[in-house]
XYZ file of C-alpha atoms in Angstrom:
144
model
C 70.861 12.509 -103.733
C 74.186 12.455 -101.891
C 77.417 11.864 -103.746
C 79.609 9.052 -102.595
C 83.350 9.360 -102.259
C 84.431 8.869 -105.871
C 88.059 9.947 -105.632
C 89.328 6.763 -107.299
C 86.851 7.107 -110.171
C 87.812 10.732 -110.812
C 91.537 10.036 -110.596
C 91.464 7.084 -112.955
C 89.032 8.853 -115.301
C 91.596 11.563 -115.972
C 94.189 9.003 -117.020
C 91.798 6.766 -118.959
C 90.197 9.714 -120.803
C 93.644 10.974 -121.789
C 94.550 7.515 -123.173
C 91.207 7.207 -125.008
C 91.560 10.655 -126.577
C 95.132 9.909 -127.647
C 94.056 6.610 -129.211
C 91.162 8.417 -130.871
C 93.547 10.864 -132.542
C 95.793 7.967 -133.630
C 92.837 6.112 -135.180
C 91.718 9.291 -136.906
C 95.081 9.919 -138.579
C 95.741 6.254 -139.405
C 92.308 5.809 -140.963
C 92.931 6.516 -144.625
C 95.838 4.060 -144.836
C 94.946 1.469 -142.181
C 91.817 0.351 -140.326
C 90.357 3.225 -138.395
C 89.309 6.674 -139.448
C 86.693 9.193 -138.511
C 83.984 6.830 -137.350
C 85.870 4.696 -134.854
C 88.020 7.666 -133.806
C 84.872 9.674 -133.118
C 83.404 6.825 -131.069
C 86.585 6.627 -128.983
C 86.545 10.390 -128.370
C 82.858 10.249 -127.421
C 83.606 7.361 -125.031
C 86.256 9.504 -123.314
C 83.820 12.420 -123.001
C 81.042 10.169 -121.689
C 83.402 8.738 -119.080
C 84.274 12.261 -117.972
C 80.582 13.211 -117.785
C 79.920 10.113 -115.653
C 82.783 10.848 -113.266
C 82.429 14.605 -112.869
C 78.720 15.142 -113.477
C 76.712 17.001 -116.059
C 76.900 20.522 -114.637
C 80.662 20.440 -114.001
C 81.398 19.166 -117.511
C 79.109 21.742 -119.116
C 81.160 24.444 -117.407
C 84.418 22.936 -118.681
C 83.335 21.877 -122.192
C 81.132 24.611 -123.594
C 80.328 22.879 -126.852
C 76.898 22.557 -128.348
C 77.121 19.094 -129.841
C 74.267 19.852 -132.254
C 76.512 22.445 -133.920
C 79.285 19.845 -134.048
C 76.972 17.546 -136.037
C 76.201 20.340 -138.491
C 79.879 21.297 -138.850
C 80.921 17.696 -139.452
C 78.246 17.193 -142.100
C 79.252 20.397 -143.886
C 82.919 19.309 -143.953
C 82.112 15.772 -145.164
C 79.682 16.875 -147.880
C 81.953 19.775 -148.844
C 84.800 17.320 -149.389
C 82.646 15.274 -151.733
C 81.273 18.251 -153.620
C 84.760 19.777 -153.828
C 85.708 17.040 -156.271
C 83.275 18.597 -158.764
C 85.514 21.677 -158.917
C 88.193 19.512 -160.526
C 85.875 17.651 -162.918
C 86.045 14.493 -160.815
C 83.215 12.271 -159.540
C 81.656 12.851 -156.121
C 83.977 11.873 -153.215
C 87.022 11.345 -155.423
C 90.130 11.157 -153.260
C 93.350 12.928 -154.090
C 96.640 13.052 -152.208
C 100.065 14.584 -152.375
C 103.331 14.730 -150.475
C 104.304 17.995 -148.823
C 107.333 19.182 -146.873
C 106.003 20.431 -143.524
C 108.226 22.362 -141.068
C 108.167 19.993 -138.085
C 106.823 16.768 -139.599
C 109.034 16.665 -142.694
C 107.751 14.956 -145.850
C 104.111 14.144 -145.127
C 101.284 12.702 -147.186
C 98.110 14.776 -147.094
C 94.901 13.381 -148.564
C 91.388 14.664 -149.095
C 90.193 11.522 -147.290
C 91.530 13.135 -144.115
C 89.100 16.035 -144.525
C 86.223 13.626 -145.100
C 87.288 11.666 -142.005
C 87.337 14.927 -140.027
C 83.714 15.528 -140.991
C 82.756 11.991 -139.989
C 84.764 12.328 -136.735
C 82.948 15.511 -135.698
C 79.558 14.149 -136.748
C 79.984 10.915 -134.774
C 81.084 12.776 -131.639
C 78.173 15.195 -131.991
C 75.533 12.510 -132.563
C 76.805 10.212 -129.807
C 77.070 12.973 -127.237
C 73.681 14.437 -128.180
C 71.976 11.067 -127.743
C 73.717 10.239 -124.448
C 73.226 13.696 -122.920
C 69.572 13.801 -124.004
C 68.917 10.466 -122.312
C 70.819 11.634 -119.212
C 68.799 14.865 -119.033
C 65.538 12.968 -119.406
C 66.482 10.631 -116.560
C 67.400 13.573 -114.304
C 64.025 15.224 -114.953
C 62.160 12.089 -113.827
């Protein structure tokens, strides 16, 4: 199969993927106070990665992003479940949220919550599952 001239697709993909990843990070951090969080942030990040895979091809992206997305699923699940079980250490029910305000060097007074850790687990799990499904389907189609 010959590749067509896809200069416009590759050029715009770089910009669009950057915007999608930035919005994904915003949704992730805004999630415990506003609509958003790990799930929708993970979907946005996966959409950016899928767009890059479509524009640059499977082999080129596997050279650039050397991540086994199955391990990302496992890591995300461990973080999410660990956050819930961690509440037991403080005699609190499963998935009890706690937060506090901390003075951070660059960010100043910042609220940190355990919901952020749970959202991180969901974020990684959603990216891992979405990318595993899409790349598995893509590999099956290439083999046919």
